[in-house]
PDB file of C-alpha atoms in Angstrom:
ATOM      1  CA  MET A 254       0.003  -0.003   0.005  1.00 66.00           C
ATOM      2  CA  GLU A 255       2.823   2.386   0.861  1.00 89.00           C
ATOM      3  CA  THR A 256       4.421   1.793  -2.540  1.00 91.00           C
ATOM      4  CA  LEU A 257       1.192   2.652  -4.336  1.00 95.00           C
ATOM      5  CA  LEU A 258       0.872   5.840  -2.307  1.00 95.00           C
ATOM      6  CA  TRP A 259       4.493   6.759  -3.116  1.00 95.00           C
ATOM      7  CA  ILE A 260       3.843   6.171  -6.859  1.00 97.00           C
ATOM      8  CA  ALA A 261       0.601   8.159  -6.696  1.00 97.00           C
ATOM      9  CA  ILE A 262       2.401  11.139  -5.066  1.00 98.00           C
ATOM     10  CA  PHE A 263       5.209  10.946  -7.622  1.00 98.00           C
ATOM     11  CA  LEU A 264       2.791  10.888 -10.583  1.00 98.00           C
ATOM     12  CA  SER A 265       0.534  13.566  -9.067  1.00 98.00           C
ATOM     13  CA  THR A 266       3.521  15.818  -8.530  1.00 98.00           C
ATOM     14  CA  PHE A 267       4.723  15.281 -12.092  1.00 97.00           C
ATOM     15  CA  MET A 268       1.274  16.133 -13.496  1.00 97.00           C
ATOM     16  CA  ALA A 269       0.808  19.097 -11.133  1.00 97.00           C
ATOM     17  CA  MET A 270       4.107  20.515 -12.371  1.00 97.00           C
ATOM     18  CA  GLU A 271       2.585  21.041 -15.826  1.00 94.00           C
ATOM     19  CA  GLY A 272      -0.079  23.209 -14.180  1.00 94.00           C
ATOM     20  CA  MET A 273       2.601  24.962 -12.112  1.00 94.00           C
ATOM     21  CA  ALA A 274       4.736  25.537 -15.221  1.00 92.00           C
ATOM     22  CA  TRP A 275       1.703  26.971 -17.066  1.00 91.00           C
ATOM     23  CA  PHE A 276       0.826  29.266 -14.159  1.00 94.00           C
ATOM     24  CA  THR A 277       4.417  30.386 -13.639  1.00 93.00           C
ATOM     25  CA  HIS A 278       4.928  30.947 -17.344  1.00 87.00           C
ATOM     26  CA  LYS A 279       1.741  32.981 -17.801  1.00 89.00           C
ATOM     27  CA  TYR A 280       1.614  35.003 -14.562  1.00 93.00           C
ATOM     28  CA  VAL A 281       5.208  35.192 -13.356  1.00 92.00           C
ATOM     29  CA  MET A 282       7.417  34.947 -16.443  1.00 88.00           C
ATOM     30  CA  HIS A 283       5.034  37.049 -18.563  1.00 88.00           C
ATOM     31  CA  GLY A 284       4.210  39.121 -15.479  1.00 92.00           C
ATOM     32  CA  PHE A 285       6.370  40.657 -12.782  1.00 93.00           C
ATOM     33  CA  LEU A 286       9.514  38.639 -13.696  1.00 90.00           C
ATOM     34  CA  TRP A 287       9.356  39.386 -17.418  1.00 91.00           C
ATOM     35  CA  LYS A 288      12.808  40.939 -17.034  1.00 91.00           C
ATOM     36  CA  LEU A 289      14.212  37.453 -16.501  1.00 86.00           C
ATOM     37  CA  HIS A 290      12.132  35.775 -19.215  1.00 86.00           C
ATOM     38  CA  LYS A 291      12.308  38.310 -22.050  1.00 85.00           C
ATOM     39  CA  ASP A 292      15.740  37.149 -23.264  1.00 81.00           C
ATOM     40  CA  HIS A 293      14.073  33.865 -24.139  1.00 80.00           C
ATOM     41  CA  HIS A 294      11.711  35.665 -26.540  1.00 80.00           C
ATOM     42  CA  LYS A 295      14.132  38.319 -27.782  1.00 77.00           C
ATOM     43  CA  LYS A 296      17.618  36.963 -28.456  1.00 73.00           C
ATOM     44  CA  ASP A 297      19.588  40.069 -27.483  1.00 71.00           C
ATOM     45  CA  HIS A 298      22.605  38.090 -26.324  1.00 66.00           C
ATOM     46  CA  SER A 299      25.152  35.657 -27.705  1.00 71.00           C
ATOM     47  CA  SER A 300      25.446  33.520 -24.589  1.00 73.00           C
ATOM     48  CA  TRP A 301      24.171  29.958 -24.317  1.00 71.00           C
ATOM     49  CA  TRP A 302      22.914  30.877 -20.851  1.00 80.00           C
ATOM     50  CA  GLU A 303      19.728  32.931 -20.610  1.00 83.00           C
ATOM     51  CA  ARG A 304      18.424  34.834 -17.606  1.00 87.00           C
ATOM     52  CA  ASN A 305      15.309  32.737 -18.207  1.00 86.00           C
ATOM     53  CA  ASP A 306      17.298  29.665 -17.058  1.00 88.00           C
ATOM     54  CA  LEU A 307      17.031  30.965 -13.498  1.00 90.00           C
ATOM     55  CA  PHE A 308      13.479  29.569 -13.422  1.00 91.00           C
ATOM     56  CA  PHE A 309      14.921  26.096 -14.038  1.00 91.00           C
ATOM     57  CA  VAL A 310      17.404  26.688 -11.183  1.00 94.00           C
ATOM     58  CA  PHE A 311      14.520  27.736  -8.897  1.00 95.00           C
ATOM     59  CA  TYR A 312      12.584  24.538  -9.460  1.00 95.00           C
ATOM     60  CA  ALA A 313      15.760  22.502  -9.027  1.00 96.00           C
ATOM     61  CA  LEU A 314      16.193  24.133  -5.623  1.00 97.00           C
ATOM     62  CA  VAL A 315      12.585  23.312  -4.715  1.00 97.00           C
ATOM     63  CA  SER A 316      13.223  19.672  -5.679  1.00 98.00           C
ATOM     64  CA  ILE A 317      16.491  19.566  -3.664  1.00 98.00           C
ATOM     65  CA  THR A 318      14.651  21.045  -0.660  1.00 98.00           C
ATOM     66  CA  CYS A 319      12.147  18.187  -0.831  1.00 97.00           C
ATOM     67  CA  PHE A 320      15.020  15.656  -0.886  1.00 97.00           C
ATOM     68  CA  LEU A 321      16.613  17.352   2.147  1.00 97.00           C
ATOM     69  CA  LEU A 322      13.331  17.369   4.053  1.00 97.00           C
ATOM     70  CA  TRP A 323      13.007  13.659   3.348  1.00 96.00           C
ATOM     71  CA  GLN A 324      16.608  12.869   4.291  1.00 95.00           C
ATOM     72  CA  TYR A 325      17.043  14.993   7.404  1.00 95.00           C
ATOM     73  CA  ASN A 326      13.562  15.765   8.729  1.00 94.00           C
ATOM     74  CA  GLY A 327      11.833  12.456   8.100  1.00 91.00           C
ATOM     75  CA  PHE A 328       9.276  13.950   5.700  1.00 95.00           C
ATOM     76  CA  TRP A 329       8.731  10.726   3.760  1.00 94.00           C
ATOM     77  CA  ALA A 330       6.672  12.379   1.011  1.00 96.00           C
ATOM     78  CA  GLY A 331       9.595  14.665   0.268  1.00 97.00           C
ATOM     79  CA  LEU A 332      11.218  11.881  -1.787  1.00 97.00           C
ATOM     80  CA  PRO A 333       8.359  11.227  -4.230  1.00 97.00           C
ATOM     81  CA  ILE A 334       7.582  14.952  -4.465  1.00 98.00           C
ATOM     82  CA  GLY A 335      11.219  15.833  -5.106  1.00 98.00           C
ATOM     83  CA  LEU A 336      11.531  13.069  -7.697  1.00 98.00           C
ATOM     84  CA  GLY A 337       8.313  14.171  -9.381  1.00 98.00           C
ATOM     85  CA  ILE A 338       9.636  17.732  -9.707  1.00 98.00           C
ATOM     86  CA  LEU A 339      12.976  16.410 -10.923  1.00 98.00           C
ATOM     87  CA  ALA A 340      11.346  14.118 -13.529  1.00 98.00           C
ATOM     88  CA  TYR A 341       9.226  17.015 -14.789  1.00 96.00           C
ATOM     89  CA  GLY A 342      12.299  19.217 -14.966  1.00 95.00           C
ATOM     90  CA  ILE A 343      14.172  16.631 -17.011  1.00 95.00           C
ATOM     91  CA  THR A 344      11.155  16.169 -19.303  1.00 94.00           C
ATOM     92  CA  TYR A 345      10.721  19.932 -19.679  1.00 91.00           C
ATOM     93  CA  PHE A 346      14.397  20.442 -20.487  1.00 89.00           C
ATOM     94  CA  THR A 347      14.333  17.575 -22.980  1.00 89.00           C
ATOM     95  CA  ILE A 348      11.257  18.837 -24.811  1.00 87.00           C
ATOM     96  CA  HIS A 349      11.672  22.602 -24.498  1.00 82.00           C
ATOM     97  CA  ASP A 350      15.388  23.193 -24.616  1.00 82.00           C
ATOM     98  CA  ILE A 351      16.618  20.207 -26.601  1.00 83.00           C
ATOM     99  CA  PHE A 352      13.729  19.227 -28.868  1.00 83.00           C
ATOM    100  CA  ILE A 353      12.044  22.592 -29.570  1.00 80.00           C
ATOM    101  CA  HIS A 354      14.831  25.152 -29.228  1.00 77.00           C
ATOM    102  CA  GLN A 355      17.672  22.826 -30.262  1.00 80.00           C
ATOM    103  CA  ARG A 356      20.120  23.975 -27.590  1.00 77.00           C
ATOM    104  CA  PHE A 357      21.676  20.579 -28.249  1.00 75.00           C
ATOM    105  CA  LYS A 358      21.367  19.283 -31.794  1.00 76.00           C
ATOM    106  CA  ILE A 359      19.498  16.055 -31.139  1.00 78.00           C
ATOM    107  CA  PHE A 360      15.901  14.910 -31.709  1.00 73.00           C
ATOM    108  CA  ARG A 361      15.848  17.014 -34.862  1.00 71.00           C
ATOM    109  CA  ASN A 362      13.991  14.460 -36.963  1.00 75.00           C
ATOM    110  CA  ALA A 363      11.133  13.680 -34.584  1.00 75.00           C
ATOM    111  CA  ASN A 364       8.132  14.010 -36.854  1.00 78.00           C
ATOM    112  CA  ASN A 365       5.191  12.363 -35.133  1.00 82.00           C
ATOM    113  CA  ARG A 366       1.843  14.022 -34.451  1.00 85.00           C
ATOM    114  CA  TYR A 367       2.615  14.948 -30.847  1.00 83.00           C
ATOM    115  CA  ALA A 368       6.015  16.422 -31.776  1.00 80.00           C
ATOM    116  CA  LYS A 369       4.477  18.523 -34.533  1.00 82.00           C
ATOM    117  CA  GLY A 370       1.680  19.715 -32.200  1.00 85.00           C
ATOM    118  CA  ILE A 371       3.931  20.916 -29.408  1.00 83.00           C
ATOM    119  CA  ARG A 372       6.260  22.559 -31.904  1.00 84.00           C
ATOM    120  CA  ARG A 373       3.341  24.441 -33.471  1.00 84.00           C
ATOM    121  CA  ALA A 374       2.032  25.518 -30.086  1.00 82.00           C
ATOM    122  CA  HIS A 375       5.436  26.755 -28.987  1.00 79.00           C
ATOM    123  CA  LYS A 376       5.936  28.597 -32.277  1.00 80.00           C
ATOM    124  CA  MET A 377       2.629  30.373 -31.687  1.00 79.00           C
ATOM    125  CA  HIS A 378       3.769  31.278 -28.188  1.00 79.00           C
ATOM    126  CA  HIS A 379       7.011  32.791 -29.498  1.00 75.00           C
ATOM    127  CA  LYS A 380       5.393  34.814 -32.236  1.00 75.00           C
ATOM    128  CA  HIS A 381       4.568  37.288 -29.449  1.00 68.00           C
ATOM    129  CA  LEU A 382       7.825  39.064 -28.597  1.00 68.00           C
ATOM    130  CA  GLY A 383       6.433  41.103 -25.727  1.00 73.00           C
ATOM    131  CA  LYS A 384       5.046  40.015 -22.382  1.00 78.00           C
ATOM    132  CA  ASP A 385       1.426  40.706 -23.366  1.00 77.00           C
ATOM    133  CA  ASP A 386      -0.997  38.941 -25.708  1.00 72.00           C
ATOM    134  CA  GLY A 387       0.740  35.591 -25.333  1.00 74.00           C
ATOM    135  CA  GLU A 388      -0.848  32.229 -25.901  1.00 75.00           C
ATOM    136  CA  CYS A 389      -0.146  28.590 -25.234  1.00 76.00           C
ATOM    137  CA  PHE A 390       1.841  28.701 -21.966  1.00 79.00           C
ATOM    138  CA  GLY A 391       1.871  24.939 -21.346  1.00 79.00           C
ATOM    139  CA  MET A 392       4.557  22.530 -22.445  1.00 81.00           C
ATOM    140  CA  LEU A 393       3.407  18.917 -22.402  1.00 86.00           C
ATOM    141  CA  PHE A 394      -0.318  19.458 -22.826  1.00 85.00           C
ATOM    142  CA  VAL A 395      -1.275  22.021 -25.456  1.00 83.00           C
ATOM    143  CA  PRO A 396      -4.693  22.735 -27.054  1.00 82.00           C
ATOM    144  CA  PHE A 397      -5.901  20.141 -29.557  1.00 82.00           C
ATOM    145  CA  LYS A 398      -6.013  22.706 -32.359  1.00 86.00           C
ATOM    146  CA  TYR A 399      -2.209  22.431 -32.658  1.00 81.00           C
ATOM    147  CA  PHE A 400      -2.446  18.728 -33.447  1.00 80.00           C
ATOM    148  CA  ARG A 401      -4.697  19.175 -36.484  1.00 78.00           C
ATOM    149  CA  LYS A 402      -3.080  18.970 -39.904  1.00 63.00           C
TER     150      LYS A 402
END
C-alpha cells in the first residue's frame, strides 16, 4: 500500500508541475519577472545561458529542498515529491530546450503528431515578442488545435 501511495504522489507531482509551469509561465514569467524571461523571446545576447534559465534553477532548488526534508527531517513524502519535480524538470528540459529550441542538436528528426503539435504551439507562443498577448503557456499538454493537420 505504501508503494502505491508513493507512486501516486510521484505521478501527481509530475502532473501538477505542468499546471505549475503553465501558471508560472503565464503570470510570473510574462508578469512581474518578465525581465528574466524576455531574453528567451528576444535573443539580445550571444550567450548559451539565458536569464530565463534561473526559473529552471529555482525549481531545481525546490526539488532539492524536498530531498533534504526527506533525508534530514523524516518527511517521507519529500522523496516522491522531489523526484516528481525532478522528472518534470528533465522532461521539460528535454522537450523545450533540446527538442524545440535545439540547444543541443539532437531529436531534430522527430516528426510524429505529438512532436508537430507541441512545436506548433510553442511557435505560436514565441510569435509574441512582448510580455502581453501571449498564448499557449503549457509545455506537455497544449490545445488540440495544434495537433490538427
